[in-house]
């Protein structure tokens, strides 16, 4: 076992991990932060997306020790300081951007990465950016609508829910 | 996945030393190696991460072309190579998905040499030079068949240098689930002639379509390849496409790449 230290949602954390411990496992089992979901565990589905030093990555395909010293942001860090939902989270709720909710943590983290790079994306850009996040419930339509709404754009003309 | 010792050196010299350990394996972005290890198709006893080595990162235009550090992620190439070599930047920006592009690296892709990966087409199509800790390897000598390269045990790719062509384009027919190339063609027009590299199609990995190159070298237009026929004998056949289908795609995508080249 090796000691690993990193910053998660602004707080310094550390734990003992094996070489093979994935970042997703360290977050969930080491730190008890189960908001980051593991869907496919093969880097296809995107449910495990977190930000490492500001970049969206699939935490099931990065070793915890490779993230040593990094600043990690997870879905638990997306709410406002008073505990209310953040802008993207609230937009997902308002526009029914989820059904079962399993993919939602990854969808929100990928959407946040998109909006950081491109604050006013087009519908096509949203769909393209979310290619690595799979949702089996919604058909994506309301997810895309939620992301556009979170960017402050008018979504009244986007097709019906 | 079997356990291993994880080391993250900060220099090439330290990485070479770490790789001399029995059962050691280099790890770059890990977008292929990690899933491979989960399936226990690879079980190194020491994993040497190359992503903490500053001298292996970055995009830089020099006298002999565009040099890219081996540990540079696809997303960085997509952004930083755009003004120097747009076809290469576009190729990098079309690999996998955004999260994969933030981790996967050019060196990792080349060391793995997946027969359907995009980067091998750019490297072979540009006649680039693969730089390692020991030597410089011409693209024509580097790729030696599916998952096979000229790399020796413990040798690390440190960078790649691309001559910048007058015009180039990469056109990929996506396998929609994996976003690997069902077939992809990289066309590059240099002063001295045209190079055409094909990925995703052949059982022997990335290859140059020499008939297409000759035709395009004398007439750089889509019409130049219209009368050619690509042999399906060595092409991959699987549930996504027959060898004949892939052979047909080689010609169609070459034409599209020529039309798109700028």
Coordinates of C-alpha atoms in Angstrom, one line a residue:
Chain A
X1 CA 0.0 0.0 0.0
X2 CA 1.1 3.5 -0.8
X3 CA -0.1 6.8 0.6
X4 CA -1.8 9.1 -1.9
X5 CA -2.7 12.7 -1.3
X6 CA -4.8 14.9 -3.5
X7 CA -7.3 17.7 -3.3
X8 CA -11.0 16.7 -3.8
X9 CA -13.6 19.4 -4.1
X10 CA -11.2 21.9 -2.5
X11 CA -10.3 19.7 0.5
X12 CA -6.9 18.0 1.0
X13 CA -7.5 14.2 1.3
X14 CA -5.2 11.2 1.7
X15 CA -5.5 7.5 1.9
X16 CA -3.7 4.2 1.5
X17 CA -4.0 2.6 -2.0
X18 CA -2.6 -0.2 -4.1
X19 CA -1.0 0.4 -7.4
X20 CA -4.1 -0.9 -9.1
X21 CA -6.5 1.2 -7.2
X22 CA -8.5 3.3 -9.7
X23 CA -9.4 6.9 -9.1
X24 CA -13.0 5.9 -9.2
X25 CA -12.5 3.3 -6.5
X26 CA -10.5 5.7 -4.3
X27 CA -13.2 8.2 -4.5
X28 CA -16.0 5.7 -3.8
X29 CA -14.4 3.2 -1.4
X30 CA -11.5 5.2 0.0
X31 CA -13.3 8.5 0.6
X32 CA -16.9 7.2 0.7
X33 CA -17.9 9.7 -2.1
X34 CA -20.3 7.5 -4.0
X35 CA -21.7 10.2 -6.2
X36 CA -19.2 9.2 -8.9
X37 CA -20.8 6.2 -10.5
X38 CA -19.2 3.2 -12.2
X39 CA -21.3 2.0 -15.1
X40 CA -19.3 0.0 -17.6
X41 CA -15.9 0.1 -15.9
X42 CA -14.4 0.1 -19.4
X43 CA -14.3 3.8 -20.2
X44 CA -17.2 3.6 -22.6
X45 CA -20.2 5.0 -20.6
X46 CA -18.9 8.2 -18.9
X47 CA -20.8 7.7 -15.6
X48 CA -17.5 8.1 -13.7
X49 CA -16.4 11.4 -15.3
X50 CA -14.7 13.7 -12.8
X51 CA -12.4 16.7 -13.4
X52 CA -8.7 16.3 -12.8
X53 CA -6.8 19.6 -12.8
X54 CA -9.8 21.1 -14.6
X55 CA -10.0 18.4 -17.3
X56 CA -12.9 15.9 -17.7
X57 CA -11.5 12.3 -17.4
X58 CA -13.0 8.9 -16.9
X59 CA -12.0 8.1 -13.3
X60 CA -12.4 4.3 -14.0
X61 CA -9.5 4.6 -16.4
X62 CA -7.0 6.5 -14.3
X63 CA -5.0 5.1 -11.4
X64 CA -5.4 6.9 -8.1
X65 CA -1.6 7.2 -7.8
X66 CA -1.5 8.9 -11.2
X67 CA -3.8 11.6 -9.7
X68 CA -1.5 12.2 -6.7
X69 CA -1.1 15.9 -6.1
X70 CA -3.9 16.8 -8.4
X71 CA -7.0 18.8 -7.8
X72 CA -10.1 16.6 -8.4
X73 CA -13.6 17.8 -8.7
X74 CA -16.6 15.4 -8.4
X75 CA -20.3 15.7 -8.5
X76 CA -20.3 16.3 -4.8
X77 CA -18.5 19.5 -5.5
X78 CA -21.1 20.8 -7.9
X79 CA -23.7 22.0 -5.4
X80 CA -23.7 25.6 -4.2
X81 CA -22.2 26.4 -0.8
X82 CA -25.6 26.4 0.9
X83 CA -26.3 22.9 -0.4
X84 CA -28.8 23.9 -3.1
X85 CA -28.3 22.5 -6.6
X86 CA -25.7 24.2 -8.9
X87 CA -26.8 25.8 -12.1
X88 CA -26.2 22.7 -14.3
X89 CA -27.8 20.3 -11.7
X90 CA -30.8 22.6 -11.4
X91 CA -31.2 22.7 -15.2
X92 CA -31.2 18.9 -15.3
X93 CA -34.0 18.9 -12.8
X94 CA -36.0 21.7 -14.4
X95 CA -35.8 20.2 -17.9
X96 CA -36.2 16.6 -16.8
X97 CA -32.7 15.7 -18.0
X98 CA -32.7 12.4 -16.2
X99 CA -34.9 9.4 -15.5
X100 CA -33.1 6.8 -13.4
X101 CA -30.2 9.2 -12.7
X102 CA -27.4 6.7 -13.0
X103 CA -25.5 8.5 -15.8
X104 CA -26.3 12.0 -14.4
X105 CA -23.1 12.6 -12.3
X106 CA -21.0 12.0 -15.4
X107 CA -23.4 14.0 -17.6
X108 CA -23.2 17.0 -15.2
X109 CA -19.4 16.8 -15.0
X110 CA -18.9 16.5 -18.8
X111 CA -21.4 19.4 -19.3
X112 CA -19.5 21.5 -16.8
X113 CA -16.3 20.8 -18.7
X114 CA -18.0 21.8 -22.0
X115 CA -19.4 25.0 -20.6
X116 CA -16.0 26.0 -19.2
X117 CA -14.5 25.6 -22.7
X118 CA -17.5 26.9 -24.6
X119 CA -19.9 29.0 -22.6
X120 CA -22.6 29.2 -25.3
X121 CA -22.5 25.9 -27.2
X122 CA -24.9 25.1 -30.0
X123 CA -27.2 22.1 -29.8
X124 CA -24.8 20.2 -32.2
X125 CA -21.8 21.1 -30.0
X126 CA -23.5 19.8 -26.9
X127 CA -24.5 16.5 -28.6
X128 CA -20.9 16.1 -29.9
X129 CA -19.3 16.9 -26.6
X130 CA -21.5 14.3 -24.8
X131 CA -20.6 11.5 -27.2
X132 CA -18.7 9.7 -24.4
X133 CA -21.6 9.8 -21.9
X134 CA -24.2 7.2 -22.4
X135 CA -27.8 7.4 -21.1
X136 CA -30.1 4.5 -21.6
X137 CA -33.3 6.3 -20.4
X138 CA -33.8 9.7 -21.8
X139 CA -32.9 9.6 -25.5
X140 CA -30.6 12.6 -24.6
X141 CA -33.1 15.2 -25.7
X142 CA -33.8 16.7 -22.4
X143 CA -30.1 16.4 -21.3
X144 CA -29.1 18.5 -24.3
X145 CA -31.9 21.0 -23.5
X146 CA -30.7 21.2 -19.8
X147 CA -27.2 21.9 -20.9
X148 CA -28.3 24.6 -23.3
X149 CA -30.5 26.1 -20.5
X150 CA -27.6 26.0 -18.0
X151 CA -25.6 28.0 -20.5
X152 CA -28.2 30.8 -20.2
X153 CA -29.7 30.2 -23.7
X154 CA -33.3 30.3 -24.5
X155 CA -34.6 26.7 -24.9
X156 CA -38.2 27.5 -25.6
X157 CA -37.7 26.7 -29.3
X158 CA -36.0 23.4 -28.6
X159 CA -38.5 20.6 -29.5
X160 CA -41.0 19.5 -26.9
X161 CA -40.0 17.2 -24.0
Chain B
X1 CA -6.7 -6.6 -12.3
X2 CA -3.5 -8.0 -10.8
X3 CA -1.7 -5.6 -8.5
X4 CA 1.6 -3.9 -9.5
X5 CA 4.0 -1.3 -8.2
X6 CA 3.2 2.1 -9.6
X7 CA 6.1 4.6 -10.3
X8 CA 5.9 8.0 -11.8
X9 CA 9.3 9.3 -12.8
X10 CA 9.9 13.0 -13.7
X11 CA 12.7 12.4 -16.3
X12 CA 13.2 10.2 -19.3
X13 CA 16.4 8.8 -17.7
X14 CA 14.5 7.8 -14.5
X15 CA 11.8 6.2 -16.7
X16 CA 14.3 4.2 -18.7
X17 CA 15.8 2.9 -15.4
X18 CA 12.4 2.0 -14.0
X19 CA 11.5 0.1 -17.2
X20 CA 14.6 -2.1 -16.8
X21 CA 12.9 -3.9 -13.9
X22 CA 11.6 -7.4 -14.7
X23 CA 7.9 -7.2 -15.8
X24 CA 7.9 -3.4 -16.1
X25 CA 5.5 -1.7 -18.6
X26 CA 5.2 1.9 -19.7
X27 CA 1.9 3.6 -19.0
X28 CA 0.9 6.8 -20.9
X29 CA -2.7 8.0 -20.8
X30 CA -3.8 4.4 -20.1
X31 CA -7.0 4.6 -22.3
X32 CA -6.2 1.2 -23.8
X33 CA -3.7 -0.3 -21.3
X34 CA -6.0 0.1 -18.3
X35 CA -9.0 -1.8 -19.8
X36 CA -6.5 -4.4 -21.1
X37 CA -5.2 -4.9 -17.6
X38 CA -8.7 -5.1 -16.2
X39 CA -9.3 -8.0 -18.6
X40 CA -5.9 -9.5 -17.4
X41 CA -4.7 -9.5 -21.0
X42 CA -1.7 -7.5 -19.6
X43 CA -0.4 -8.0 -16.0
X44 CA 2.8 -5.9 -15.5
X45 CA 4.5 -6.1 -12.2
X46 CA 5.7 -2.5 -12.4
X47 CA 3.8 0.2 -14.2
X48 CA 5.9 3.3 -15.1
X49 CA 3.7 6.3 -15.7
X50 CA 5.2 8.6 -18.4
X51 CA 2.8 11.5 -17.9
X52 CA 4.8 13.3 -15.2
X53 CA 7.8 13.9 -17.5
X54 CA 7.7 17.6 -18.6
X55 CA 10.3 17.1 -21.4
X56 CA 7.8 14.7 -23.1
X57 CA 5.0 17.2 -23.4
X58 CA 4.1 20.0 -25.7
X59 CA 3.7 21.1 -29.4
X60 CA 6.5 23.0 -31.0
X61 CA 7.2 24.2 -34.6
X62 CA 10.9 23.9 -35.6
X63 CA 13.1 23.8 -38.7
X64 CA 12.4 20.1 -39.3
X65 CA 8.7 20.3 -38.8
X66 CA 6.1 20.1 -36.0
X67 CA 7.4 18.3 -32.9
X68 CA 5.0 16.8 -30.5
X69 CA 6.0 15.4 -27.1
X70 CA 5.0 11.7 -26.8
X71 CA 3.0 12.4 -23.6
X72 CA 0.9 15.2 -25.1
X73 CA -2.8 14.4 -24.8
X74 CA -5.0 14.4 -27.9
X75 CA -6.9 17.4 -26.7
X76 CA -3.7 19.5 -26.5
X77 CA -2.6 18.4 -30.0
X78 CA -6.1 19.3 -31.3
X79 CA -5.8 22.8 -29.8
X80 CA -2.2 23.6 -30.3
X81 CA -1.4 22.0 -33.6
X82 CA -4.4 23.6 -35.3
X83 CA -2.5 26.7 -36.7
X84 CA 0.5 24.7 -37.9
X85 CA -0.9 21.4 -39.2
X86 CA -4.8 21.6 -39.3
X87 CA -5.3 18.0 -40.7
X88 CA -3.3 16.6 -37.8
X89 CA -5.1 18.7 -35.2
X90 CA -8.5 17.6 -36.7
X91 CA -7.5 14.0 -36.5
X92 CA -6.5 14.4 -32.8
X93 CA -9.8 16.1 -32.1
X94 CA -11.7 13.2 -33.5
X95 CA -10.2 10.4 -31.4
X96 CA -12.6 8.8 -28.9
X97 CA -14.5 11.4 -26.8
X98 CA -13.5 14.5 -24.9
X99 CA -12.6 12.6 -21.7
X100 CA -10.5 10.1 -23.6
X101 CA -8.8 13.0 -25.5
X102 CA -7.8 14.6 -22.1
X103 CA -5.9 11.5 -21.1
X104 CA -4.8 9.5 -24.2
X105 CA -1.5 10.5 -25.7
X106 CA 0.2 10.3 -29.2
X107 CA 3.1 8.3 -27.8
X108 CA 0.7 5.7 -26.2
X109 CA -1.3 5.4 -29.4
X110 CA 1.9 4.8 -31.5
X111 CA 3.4 2.4 -29.1
X112 CA 0.2 0.3 -29.0
X113 CA -0.3 0.5 -32.8
X114 CA -3.9 -0.6 -32.8
X115 CA -4.9 -1.5 -36.4
X116 CA -7.9 0.9 -36.2
X117 CA -6.2 3.8 -34.4
X118 CA -6.1 7.2 -36.0
X119 CA -2.6 8.5 -35.2
X120 CA -0.7 5.8 -37.1
X121 CA -2.4 7.0 -40.3
X122 CA -1.1 10.6 -39.6
X123 CA 2.4 9.5 -38.8
X124 CA 2.7 7.2 -41.8
X125 CA 0.8 9.5 -44.1
X126 CA 3.1 12.5 -43.2
X127 CA 6.3 10.5 -43.3
X128 CA 6.9 11.6 -39.7
X129 CA 9.9 10.6 -37.5
X130 CA 9.3 8.7 -34.3
X131 CA 11.9 9.8 -31.7
X132 CA 12.8 7.5 -28.9
X133 CA 15.2 7.6 -26.0
X134 CA 17.7 5.8 -28.2
X135 CA 17.1 6.8 -31.9
X136 CA 15.0 8.3 -34.6
X137 CA 12.8 5.9 -36.5
X138 CA 11.2 6.8 -39.9
X139 CA 7.5 6.1 -40.0
X140 CA 8.1 3.6 -43.0
X141 CA 10.2 1.5 -40.7
X142 CA 8.3 2.0 -37.5
X143 CA 5.0 0.2 -38.2
X144 CA 5.5 -3.5 -38.6
X145 CA 2.0 -5.0 -38.5
X146 CA -1.0 -5.2 -36.1
X147 CA 0.1 -4.1 -32.6
X148 CA 3.7 -4.5 -33.8
X149 CA 6.4 -1.8 -34.0
X150 CA 10.1 -1.3 -34.3
X151 CA 10.3 -0.5 -30.6
X152 CA 12.7 -2.6 -28.6
X153 CA 12.2 -3.8 -25.0
X154 CA 12.3 -0.9 -22.6
X155 CA 12.5 1.7 -25.4
X156 CA 10.3 4.8 -24.9
X157 CA 8.9 7.1 -27.6
X158 CA 9.8 10.6 -26.4
X159 CA 8.3 12.5 -29.3
X160 CA 7.2 12.6 -33.0
X161 CA 8.3 15.1 -35.6
X162 CA 5.9 15.8 -38.5
X163 CA 7.0 17.4 -41.8
X164 CA 4.2 19.8 -42.7
X165 CA 2.7 19.1 -46.1
X166 CA 1.3 21.6 -48.5
X167 CA -2.2 20.1 -48.1
X168 CA -3.6 17.2 -46.1
X169 CA -6.7 15.8 -44.7
X170 CA -7.8 12.8 -42.7
X171 CA -11.3 11.2 -43.3
X172 CA -12.5 8.5 -40.9
X173 CA -15.5 6.3 -41.3
X174 CA -16.4 5.9 -37.7
X175 CA -17.2 2.7 -36.0
X176 CA -20.0 4.4 -34.1
X177 CA -19.7 2.5 -30.8
X178 CA -16.0 2.8 -30.3
X179 CA -15.3 5.8 -32.5
X180 CA -12.2 3.9 -33.8
X181 CA -11.8 3.9 -37.6
X182 CA -13.8 1.3 -39.4
X183 CA -11.5 2.6 -42.1
X184 CA -9.6 5.9 -42.1
X185 CA -7.4 7.5 -44.8
X186 CA -4.8 10.2 -44.3
X187 CA -3.7 12.0 -47.5
X188 CA -0.8 14.4 -47.5
X189 CA 0.5 16.4 -50.6
X190 CA 4.2 17.3 -50.4
X191 CA 6.3 19.0 -53.0
X192 CA 7.9 15.7 -53.9
X193 CA 4.7 13.7 -54.1
X194 CA 1.6 12.5 -52.3
X195 CA 1.4 10.0 -49.4
X196 CA -1.8 8.0 -48.6
X197 CA -1.9 6.0 -45.4
X198 CA -4.8 3.8 -44.5
X199 CA -5.9 2.6 -41.0
X200 CA -8.6 0.3 -39.8
X201 CA -8.7 -1.7 -43.0
X202 CA -5.9 -4.2 -43.1
X203 CA -4.9 -7.3 -41.2
X204 CA -1.4 -5.9 -41.4
X205 CA -2.2 -2.7 -39.6
X206 CA -1.7 0.8 -41.1
X207 CA -0.3 0.8 -44.6
X208 CA 0.4 3.0 -47.6
X209 CA -1.8 2.7 -50.6
X210 CA 0.9 3.0 -53.2
X211 CA -1.4 2.9 -56.3
X212 CA -3.4 5.8 -54.9
X213 CA -0.2 7.6 -54.2
X214 CA 1.1 7.3 -57.8
X215 CA -2.2 8.4 -59.3
X216 CA -2.5 11.4 -56.9
X217 CA 1.1 12.4 -57.4
X218 CA 0.5 13.0 -61.1
X219 CA -3.0 14.4 -60.6
X220 CA -4.1 15.6 -57.2
X221 CA -7.9 15.3 -57.6
X222 CA -10.5 12.9 -56.5
X223 CA -11.0 11.8 -60.1
X224 CA -7.5 10.4 -60.2
X225 CA -8.4 7.4 -58.0
X226 CA -11.8 6.8 -59.5
X227 CA -10.6 4.1 -61.9
X228 CA -8.5 2.2 -59.3
X229 CA -9.4 -1.0 -57.5
X230 CA -8.2 -1.8 -54.0
X231 CA -7.4 -5.5 -53.4
X232 CA -9.6 -7.0 -50.6
X233 CA -7.3 -9.9 -50.0
X234 CA -5.5 -8.5 -46.9
X235 CA -8.5 -6.5 -45.5
X236 CA -10.1 -7.1 -42.2
X237 CA -13.5 -8.9 -42.2
X238 CA -15.7 -8.7 -39.1
X239 CA -19.3 -8.1 -38.1
X240 CA -18.9 -4.4 -38.9
X241 CA -17.8 -4.9 -42.5
X242 CA -16.5 -7.4 -45.0
X243 CA -13.0 -7.2 -46.5
X244 CA -14.6 -6.0 -49.8
X245 CA -16.5 -3.3 -47.9
X246 CA -13.3 -2.0 -46.3
X247 CA -11.4 -2.1 -49.7
X248 CA -14.2 0.0 -51.2
X249 CA -14.0 2.5 -48.3
X250 CA -10.3 3.0 -48.9
X251 CA -11.0 4.4 -52.3
X252 CA -14.1 6.4 -51.3
X253 CA -12.4 7.9 -48.3
X254 CA -9.2 8.7 -50.3
X255 CA -11.3 10.7 -52.7
X256 CA -13.1 12.5 -49.8
X257 CA -9.7 13.3 -48.2
X258 CA -8.3 14.7 -51.4
X259 CA -11.5 16.9 -51.8
X260 CA -11.2 18.0 -48.2
X261 CA -7.4 18.6 -48.2
X262 CA -6.3 22.2 -47.4

